[in-house]
Every structure is written in structure tokens, then in C-alpha cells.
XYZ file of C-alpha atoms in Angstrom:
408
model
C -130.916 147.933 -55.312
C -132.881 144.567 -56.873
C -132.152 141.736 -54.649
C -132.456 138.847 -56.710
C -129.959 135.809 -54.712
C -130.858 134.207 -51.313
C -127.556 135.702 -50.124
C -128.439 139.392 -50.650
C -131.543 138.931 -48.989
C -130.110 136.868 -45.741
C -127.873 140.037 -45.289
C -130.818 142.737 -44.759
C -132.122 140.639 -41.527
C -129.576 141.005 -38.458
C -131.642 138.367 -36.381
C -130.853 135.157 -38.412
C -127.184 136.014 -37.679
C -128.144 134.824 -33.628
C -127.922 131.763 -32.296
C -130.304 129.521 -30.107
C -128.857 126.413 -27.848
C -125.804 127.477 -29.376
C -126.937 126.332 -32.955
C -127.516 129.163 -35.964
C -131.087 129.736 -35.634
C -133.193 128.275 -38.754
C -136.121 130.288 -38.464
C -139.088 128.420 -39.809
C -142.317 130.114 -38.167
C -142.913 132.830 -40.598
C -146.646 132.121 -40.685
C -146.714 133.143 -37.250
C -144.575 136.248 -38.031
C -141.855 137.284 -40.198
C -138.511 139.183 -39.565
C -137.615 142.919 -39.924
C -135.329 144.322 -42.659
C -132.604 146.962 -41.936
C -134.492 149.006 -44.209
C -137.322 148.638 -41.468
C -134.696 148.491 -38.736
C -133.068 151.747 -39.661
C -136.481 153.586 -40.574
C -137.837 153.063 -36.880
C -135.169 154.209 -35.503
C -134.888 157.171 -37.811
C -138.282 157.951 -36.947
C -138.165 157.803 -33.327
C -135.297 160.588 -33.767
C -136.667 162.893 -36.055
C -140.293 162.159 -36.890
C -142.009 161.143 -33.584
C -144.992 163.664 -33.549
C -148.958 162.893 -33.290
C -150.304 163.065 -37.007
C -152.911 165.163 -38.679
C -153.129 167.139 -35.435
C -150.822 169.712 -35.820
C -149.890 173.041 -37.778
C -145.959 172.292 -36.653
C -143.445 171.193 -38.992
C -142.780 168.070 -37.388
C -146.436 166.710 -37.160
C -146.696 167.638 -41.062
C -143.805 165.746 -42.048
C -145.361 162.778 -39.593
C -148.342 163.393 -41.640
C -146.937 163.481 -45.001
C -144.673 159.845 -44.193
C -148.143 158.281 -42.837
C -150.294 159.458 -45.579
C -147.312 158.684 -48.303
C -147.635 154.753 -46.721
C -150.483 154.385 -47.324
C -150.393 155.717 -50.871
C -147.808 152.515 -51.045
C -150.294 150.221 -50.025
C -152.781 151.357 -52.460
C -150.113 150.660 -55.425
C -149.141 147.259 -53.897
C -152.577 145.811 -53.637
C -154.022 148.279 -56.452
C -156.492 149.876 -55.170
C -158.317 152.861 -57.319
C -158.178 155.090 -54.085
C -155.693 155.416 -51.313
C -159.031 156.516 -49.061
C -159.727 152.623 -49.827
C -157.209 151.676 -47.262
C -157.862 151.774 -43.522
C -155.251 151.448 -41.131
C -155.774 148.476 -38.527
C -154.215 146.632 -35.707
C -153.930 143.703 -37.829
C -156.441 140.799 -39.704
C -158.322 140.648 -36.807
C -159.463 144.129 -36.139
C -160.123 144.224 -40.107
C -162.457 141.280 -40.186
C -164.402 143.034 -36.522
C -164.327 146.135 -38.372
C -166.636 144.831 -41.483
C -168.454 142.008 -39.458
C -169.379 144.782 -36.733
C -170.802 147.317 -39.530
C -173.177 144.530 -40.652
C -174.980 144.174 -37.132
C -177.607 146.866 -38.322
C -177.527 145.528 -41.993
C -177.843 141.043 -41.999
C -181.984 140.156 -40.941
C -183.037 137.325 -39.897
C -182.119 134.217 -41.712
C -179.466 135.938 -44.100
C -176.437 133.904 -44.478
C -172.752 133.888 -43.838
C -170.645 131.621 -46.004
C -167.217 130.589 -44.355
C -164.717 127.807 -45.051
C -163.378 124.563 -43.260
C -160.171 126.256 -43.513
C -160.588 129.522 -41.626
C -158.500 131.074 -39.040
C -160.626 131.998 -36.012
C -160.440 135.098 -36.538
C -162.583 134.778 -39.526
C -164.804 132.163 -37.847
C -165.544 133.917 -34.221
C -166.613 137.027 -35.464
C -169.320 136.133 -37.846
C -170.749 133.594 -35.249
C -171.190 136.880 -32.831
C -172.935 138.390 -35.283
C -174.679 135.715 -36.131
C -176.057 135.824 -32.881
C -176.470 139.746 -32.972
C -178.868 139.598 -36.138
C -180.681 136.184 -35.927
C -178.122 135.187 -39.828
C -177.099 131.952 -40.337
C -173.401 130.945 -40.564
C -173.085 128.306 -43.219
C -169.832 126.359 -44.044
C -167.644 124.996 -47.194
C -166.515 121.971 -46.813
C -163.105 120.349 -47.173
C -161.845 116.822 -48.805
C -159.746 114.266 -47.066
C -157.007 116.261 -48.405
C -157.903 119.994 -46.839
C -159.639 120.841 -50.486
C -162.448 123.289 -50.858
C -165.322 121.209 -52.010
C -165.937 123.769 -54.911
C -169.810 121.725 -55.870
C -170.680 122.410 -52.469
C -169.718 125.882 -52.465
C -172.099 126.403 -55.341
C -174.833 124.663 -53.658
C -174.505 126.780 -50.693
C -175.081 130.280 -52.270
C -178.151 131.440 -52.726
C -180.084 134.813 -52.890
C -179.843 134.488 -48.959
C -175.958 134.841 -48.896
C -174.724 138.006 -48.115
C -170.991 138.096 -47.234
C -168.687 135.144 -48.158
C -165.682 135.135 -46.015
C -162.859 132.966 -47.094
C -158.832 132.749 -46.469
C -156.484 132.660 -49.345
C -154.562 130.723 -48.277
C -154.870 128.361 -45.309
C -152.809 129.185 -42.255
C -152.686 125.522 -40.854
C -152.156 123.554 -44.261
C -150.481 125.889 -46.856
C -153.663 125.544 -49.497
C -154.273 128.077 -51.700
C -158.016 128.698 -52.288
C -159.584 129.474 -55.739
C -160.722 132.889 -54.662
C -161.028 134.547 -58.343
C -163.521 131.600 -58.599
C -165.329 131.993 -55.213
C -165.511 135.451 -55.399
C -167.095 135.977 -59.136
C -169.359 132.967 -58.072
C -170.523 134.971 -54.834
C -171.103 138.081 -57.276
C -173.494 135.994 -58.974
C -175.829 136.199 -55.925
C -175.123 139.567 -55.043
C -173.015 138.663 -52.193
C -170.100 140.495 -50.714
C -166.865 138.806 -50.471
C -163.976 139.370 -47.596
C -160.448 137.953 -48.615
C -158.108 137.288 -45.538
C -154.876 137.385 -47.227
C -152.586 137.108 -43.794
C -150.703 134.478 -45.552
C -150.502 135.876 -49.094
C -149.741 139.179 -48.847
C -145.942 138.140 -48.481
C -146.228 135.541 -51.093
C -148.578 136.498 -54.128
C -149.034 139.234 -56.017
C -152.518 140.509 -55.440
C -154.489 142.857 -57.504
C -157.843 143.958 -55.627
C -159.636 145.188 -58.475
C -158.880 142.431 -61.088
C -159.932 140.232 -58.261
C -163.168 142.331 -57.709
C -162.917 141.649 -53.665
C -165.136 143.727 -51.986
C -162.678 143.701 -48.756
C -159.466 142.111 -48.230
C -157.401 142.278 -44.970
C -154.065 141.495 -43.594
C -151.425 142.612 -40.955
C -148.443 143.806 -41.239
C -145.970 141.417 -39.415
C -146.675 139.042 -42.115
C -144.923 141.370 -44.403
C -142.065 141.839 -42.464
C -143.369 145.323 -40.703
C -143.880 145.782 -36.845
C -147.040 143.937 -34.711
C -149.723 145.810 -34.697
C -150.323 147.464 -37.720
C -152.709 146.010 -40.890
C -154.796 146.718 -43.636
C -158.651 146.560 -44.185
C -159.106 147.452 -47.984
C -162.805 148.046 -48.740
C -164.347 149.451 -52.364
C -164.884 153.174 -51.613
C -168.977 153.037 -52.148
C -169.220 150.419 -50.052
C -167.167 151.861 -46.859
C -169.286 155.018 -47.125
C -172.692 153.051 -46.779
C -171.269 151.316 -43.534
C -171.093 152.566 -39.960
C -167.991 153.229 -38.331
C -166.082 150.638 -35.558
C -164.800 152.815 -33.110
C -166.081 155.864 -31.925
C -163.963 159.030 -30.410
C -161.188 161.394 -32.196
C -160.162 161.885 -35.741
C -163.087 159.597 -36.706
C -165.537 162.722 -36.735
C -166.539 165.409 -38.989
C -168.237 167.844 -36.373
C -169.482 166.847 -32.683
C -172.017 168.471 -30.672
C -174.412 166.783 -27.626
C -177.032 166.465 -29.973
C -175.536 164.920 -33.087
C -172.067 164.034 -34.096
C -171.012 163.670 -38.179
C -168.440 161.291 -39.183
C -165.650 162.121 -41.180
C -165.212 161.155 -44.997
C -162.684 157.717 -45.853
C -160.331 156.311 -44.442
C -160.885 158.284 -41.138
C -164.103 157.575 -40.638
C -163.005 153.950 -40.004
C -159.409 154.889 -37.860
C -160.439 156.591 -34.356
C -158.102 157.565 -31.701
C -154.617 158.135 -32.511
C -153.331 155.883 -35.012
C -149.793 154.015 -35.003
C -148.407 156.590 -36.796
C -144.860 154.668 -36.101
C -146.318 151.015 -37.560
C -148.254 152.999 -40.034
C -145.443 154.155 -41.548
C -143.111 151.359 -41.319
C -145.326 149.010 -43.054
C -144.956 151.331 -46.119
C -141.437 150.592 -45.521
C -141.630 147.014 -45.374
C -143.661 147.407 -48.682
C -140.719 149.280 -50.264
C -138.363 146.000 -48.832
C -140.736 143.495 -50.602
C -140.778 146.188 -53.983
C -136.916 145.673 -54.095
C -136.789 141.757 -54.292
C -136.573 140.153 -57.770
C -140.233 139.493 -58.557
C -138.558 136.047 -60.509
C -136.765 135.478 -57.837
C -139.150 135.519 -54.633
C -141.825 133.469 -56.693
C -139.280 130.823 -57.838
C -137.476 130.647 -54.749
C -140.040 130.144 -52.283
C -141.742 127.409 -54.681
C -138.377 125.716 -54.512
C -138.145 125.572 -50.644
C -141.772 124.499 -50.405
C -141.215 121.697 -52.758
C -137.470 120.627 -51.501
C -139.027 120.512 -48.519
C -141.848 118.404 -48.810
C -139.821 116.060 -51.180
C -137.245 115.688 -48.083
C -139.923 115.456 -45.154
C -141.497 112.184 -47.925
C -138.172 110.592 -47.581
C -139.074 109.899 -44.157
C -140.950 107.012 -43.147
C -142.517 108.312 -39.654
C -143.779 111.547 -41.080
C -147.148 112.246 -41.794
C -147.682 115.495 -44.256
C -151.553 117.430 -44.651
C -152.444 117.948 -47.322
C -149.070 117.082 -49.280
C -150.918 117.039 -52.758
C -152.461 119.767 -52.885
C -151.914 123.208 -54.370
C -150.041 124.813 -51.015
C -147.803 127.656 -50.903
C -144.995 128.119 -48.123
C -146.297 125.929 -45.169
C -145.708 122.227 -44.457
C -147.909 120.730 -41.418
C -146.808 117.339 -40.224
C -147.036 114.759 -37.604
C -144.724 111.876 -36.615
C -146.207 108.468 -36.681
C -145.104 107.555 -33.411
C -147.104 106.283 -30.717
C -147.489 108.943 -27.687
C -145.523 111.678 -29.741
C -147.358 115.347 -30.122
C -146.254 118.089 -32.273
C -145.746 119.963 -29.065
C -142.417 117.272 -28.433
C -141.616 117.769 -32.066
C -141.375 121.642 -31.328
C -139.434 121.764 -28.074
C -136.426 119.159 -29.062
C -136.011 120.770 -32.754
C -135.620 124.109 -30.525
C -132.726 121.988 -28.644
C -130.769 122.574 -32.302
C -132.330 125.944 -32.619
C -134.988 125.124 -35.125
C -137.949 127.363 -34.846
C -141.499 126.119 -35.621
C -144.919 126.346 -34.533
C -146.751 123.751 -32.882
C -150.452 123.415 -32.150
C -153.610 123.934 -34.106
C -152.431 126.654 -35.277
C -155.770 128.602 -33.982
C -157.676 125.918 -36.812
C -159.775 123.897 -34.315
C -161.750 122.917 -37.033
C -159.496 121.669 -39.116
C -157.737 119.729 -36.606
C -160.975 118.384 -35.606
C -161.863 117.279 -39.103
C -158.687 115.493 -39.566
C -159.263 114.206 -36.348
C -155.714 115.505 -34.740
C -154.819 117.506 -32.061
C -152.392 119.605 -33.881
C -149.469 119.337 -36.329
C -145.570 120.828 -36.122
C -145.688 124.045 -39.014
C -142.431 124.830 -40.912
C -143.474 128.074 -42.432
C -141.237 129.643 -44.831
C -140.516 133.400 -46.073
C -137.975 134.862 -48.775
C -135.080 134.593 -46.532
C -134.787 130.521 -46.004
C -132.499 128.572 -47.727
C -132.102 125.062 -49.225
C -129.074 124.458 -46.723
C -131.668 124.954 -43.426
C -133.814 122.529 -44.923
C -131.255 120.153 -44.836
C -130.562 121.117 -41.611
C -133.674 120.699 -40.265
C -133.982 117.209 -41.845
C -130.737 116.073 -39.973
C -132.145 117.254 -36.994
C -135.445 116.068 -37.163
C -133.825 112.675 -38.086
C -132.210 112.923 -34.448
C -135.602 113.869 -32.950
C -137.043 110.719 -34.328
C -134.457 108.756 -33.442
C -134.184 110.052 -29.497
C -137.892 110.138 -29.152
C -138.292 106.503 -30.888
């Protein structure tokens, strides 16, 4: 079945049917993490019934068909993101452990005075673990900057490479604002100087089609609750000759090829990069959430999330007190905004739209940077995914209207 209307796609989530404060919840926090099909739903629970053995560990029939429903995910993955080879695609815990994996492998690689090339716009995630290994291998972390309106200074970019850059680490799009960054620009620019390029597509995966080898990334990561699968469970693509010339992350079981006291071989891709026993539950179920996002109208999600982002921000404009980042700019399914009111935070924003069961995030959104450049302390986020609809927009302006108004 090919979901194609707002309606069919609202009925596959049970939890927007609940209620908060004793208002239908209008859940608008989908950067911070999205909802769960029934497809997903019924597949975990299906699983915990009749699949729930340890994986590649076992000659019974039930670890082999655990096996085969892992291994057959991750085959989905590789055809979502294309990807020559499924061996490409390591399982994670999520962004995060993606962006440690690659910035860990590089401790024995950067020298002295190599450089790092990050953006204004990054998550900390992809900000905290270059600066430790900055400090590991003596590298210098260097930074693009942004315009008044959140933009990648593009000139500046180009003026920062040089033969010294070795990785360039960039978002595609911006967690805090919504931007979408150039990256088939930034990354064929950081080719030019030899130097690798790590896409953290968090925020995209849900929202744009994304082709890793017409994009030429070298890495690309994301997690899987962005893309309506369970916490803990992610992606670090890599290009197959360069995973085999880095070390592995983690060291212990499944990871190995033979171990003895005096020397231990790793085993060939992905394992070499997935120690331990994976989440062979989340593993799977994010090639079920892939399989939810394969059945929606391609037309459809693209037009109708461009719709809600620009209803949106045409409705928050109507309002005099509210301030909108980087409201020009090329953004894709986030809206950050303050009120222009004196002594009113984000964080009072947040907790009396919750009073009408309106969910957003409130904060800096963990974009300290950002919110330091725009000189802020944090903005409310409505965030929206495939399931939102034109009428909880509305909603959410007539109840933001009665924020202002009670906290004015």
C-alpha cells in the first residue's frame, strides 16, 4: 500500500490519537525524535515472539532466521542511501557513536598541524569529538562561518581548505535553524584538496532523498529515531577502501577474525567496526522503518512537508511578537523562534504551549554556538515530520496567540 494523503499516514501512528492536558496532542518535536509506525509497532512485537535469538552466533534455526532479518536490514539501508556494498554500512547506537567511530580511527592517522574543517552550524556531537582529537594529535579545528541569517559563508569555506585539511565535517541540515547546507558543493570542493568529508544527515535522512555515491561522501551518519525506528540504533556509512585502512572502535566479540595472547586479527566489513552483541532488535526494526518511509508517496512527502514548513512560517510572520532564525533562508522542516517580550524565554514558551498539549523543544537545541553567535540563549523548535497537518498549525497558532496574550 502507497500512502499518498495526510490521513492515511496519521492512521499508522497510534500515539497522536492520545491526549495531553486533556487537549489532542500536536506533536511538533520531531527533530528531537519521531514516532513509530504500526508497521514498526507490530514488527517488535513480532520479533520479541518469534525471532528473539543472539545473531550470527548460532547453528539453530532461530538465530539464523535472527541473522537473515538483521543482515536483510541492512541490505535495506544500502538501497535507501545507495551504497555499492551492504558491508558499507555499520550498525551504530546512533549519530553520535558514528561520528566517535571515524573521529577515533583518525587518532593514529591526523599529525601535527593537520586540520579539521567544521561549521557554525554543528550539533555537538560533530563539534566535541573532533576537538578531543584535536587534542589527541596536536590538528587544528578550523571553522565555517555563518551570516546574520545562519548561512554558510561559502568564500570562506574556500579560503579555509587547503592541502592541510583532512576531514571536513559538516551537517546537512542544521538541527537548531532548519538550513539546508550545500553539501554536493562542500564536499566536491573538499575533494579538491584531498580531504575526506563526513555528512551528518540526522535531520535529512527523514526528509531528502540521499544518494551516497552521486554525492561522493566519504561517510555519512544518522540514527534511527529520526526515521521513525527505535533509540538506539544508527548508521555510519563509510566507502569500503576507506573502512578497511582504518582501525576499529571497540574492541571484544564478533569484531575479530582470530584471537590469541599474542596477536588478535580483525574481522573483514562491517564487523570489524560492530563489537559486542549488536541490537539485533533495533537493527532490524530500522529496516522496517525504512520499508514505512519506502511506502509513502515520494510526491507526496516532499510536497507536503514543504507545505507545512512554509504555512507555518507564513502564520508565525503574521505575528507581531515573534522573532523567526533564519526565516529566509533555504530551511527544511524546523522553525526556531523567540517572542519579543521582555523577560520571556523559550523555556516559558515550551511549558504553557504543553498546557494545550503542544509539544516542542526548547533550548539550544545542543547548538551553543549558534545561540552564542546570535547572541540568544535559546529559541522554542516546532519540528515537523510526514504526519503533521495544516489543521495543528492552526492550532498551534491559536494557542500560541493565548500564550502571548497570558504571558504579555
Amino acid at each position: 500500500m502507497i500512502l499518498k494523503s495526510i490521513d492515511e499516514v496519521r492512521s499508522q501512528f497510534p500515539f497522536l490519537e492520545r491526549k495531553v492536558n486533556n487537549y489532542p496532542l500536536i506533536y511538533f518535536d520531531n527533530a528531537a525524535t519521531t514516532q513509530k509506525p504500526k508497521m514498526v509497532l507490530d514488527a517488535m512485537l513480532d520479533y520479541q515472539i518469534n525471532f528473539n535469538a543472539n545473531v550470527h552466533r548460532g547453528v539453530h534455526t532461530v538465530s539464523q532466521e535472527a541473522t537473515l532479518l538483521m543482515e536483510n536490514s541492512r541490505k535495506k539501508i544500502q538501497k535507501f542511501i545507495n551504497a555499492k556494498h551492504d558491508h558499507e554500512i555499520i550498525f551504530t547506537k546512533g549519530t553520535t557513536e558514528g561520528i566517535n567511530i571515524v573521529s577515533h580511527s583518525f587518532r593514529n592517522i591526523l599529525k601535527k598541524d593537520d586540520e579539521i574543517l567544521i561549521s557554525y552550524l554543528e550539533h555537538h556531537s560533530n563539534i566535541v569529538p573532533w576537538q578531543i582529537l584535536c587534542q589527541q594529535t596536536g590538528a587544528k579545528l578550523k571553522v565555517i562561518p555563518i551570516d546574520l541569517e545562519g548561512v554558510l559563508d561559502l568564500s570562506a569555506f574556500e579560503k579555509l581548505l587547503s592541502e592541510k585539511t583532512k576531514i571536513v565535517s559538516v551537517t546537512h541540515i542544521s538541527n537548531a535553524l532548519g538550513i539546508i547546507n550545500p553539501i554536493e558543493f562542500i564536499i566536491k570542493k573538499s575533494h579538491e584538496f584531498g580531504a575526506l568529508v563526513l555528512i551528518d544527515a540526522a535531520q535529512s535522512i527523514a526528509h531528502k532523498k540521499i544518494d551516497v555515491q552521486l554525492l561522493d561522501a566519504d561517510f555519512l551518519v544518522f540514527s534511527g529515531h529520526k526515521i521513525f525506528a527505535p533509540t538506539g540504533t544508527g548508521v555510519l556509512y563509510g566507502k569500503e577502501k576507506i573502512l578497511n585502512s582504518l582501525p576499529p572502535f571497540h574492541g571484544g566479540g564478533e569484531m575479530i577474525e582470530s584471537v590469541s595472547f599474542e596477536k588478535t586479527t580483525y574481522a573483514p566489513l562491517p564487523f570489524k567496526f560492530e563489537a559486542g552483541t549488536p541490537n539485533f532488535l533495533g537493527n532490524t526494526l530500522l529496516g522496517t522503518a525504512i520499508d514505512f518511509v519506502n511506502s509513502i508517496d515520494t510526491d507526496f512527502l516532499k510536497s507536503h512537508e514543504e507545505e507545512l514548513l512554509s504555512y507555518a512560517t507564513l502564520e508565525l510572520s503574521k505575528i507581531n511578537e515573534i522573532i523567526i532564525y533564519a526565516k529566509d533562508s533555504n530551511r527544511a522542516n524546523v522553525i526556531s523562534f523567540n517572542l519579543n517580550l521582555p523577560g520571556v524565554s523559550a523555556f516559558d514558551v515550551g511549558m504553557f504551549l504543553d498546557k494545550y498539549g503542544v509539544a516542542i523543544r526548547t533550548g539550544q537545541h545542543c547548538t551553543q554556538p549558534i545561540m552564542d553567535f546570535l547572541k540568544i540563549q535559546g529559541t522554542a523548535r516546532a519540528s515537523f515530520s510526514i504526519y503533521n497537518s495544516k489543521s495543528e498549525i492552526d492550532n498551534f497558532i491559536e494557542f500560541l496567540k493565548k500564550t502571548i496574550k497570558f504571558l504579555f
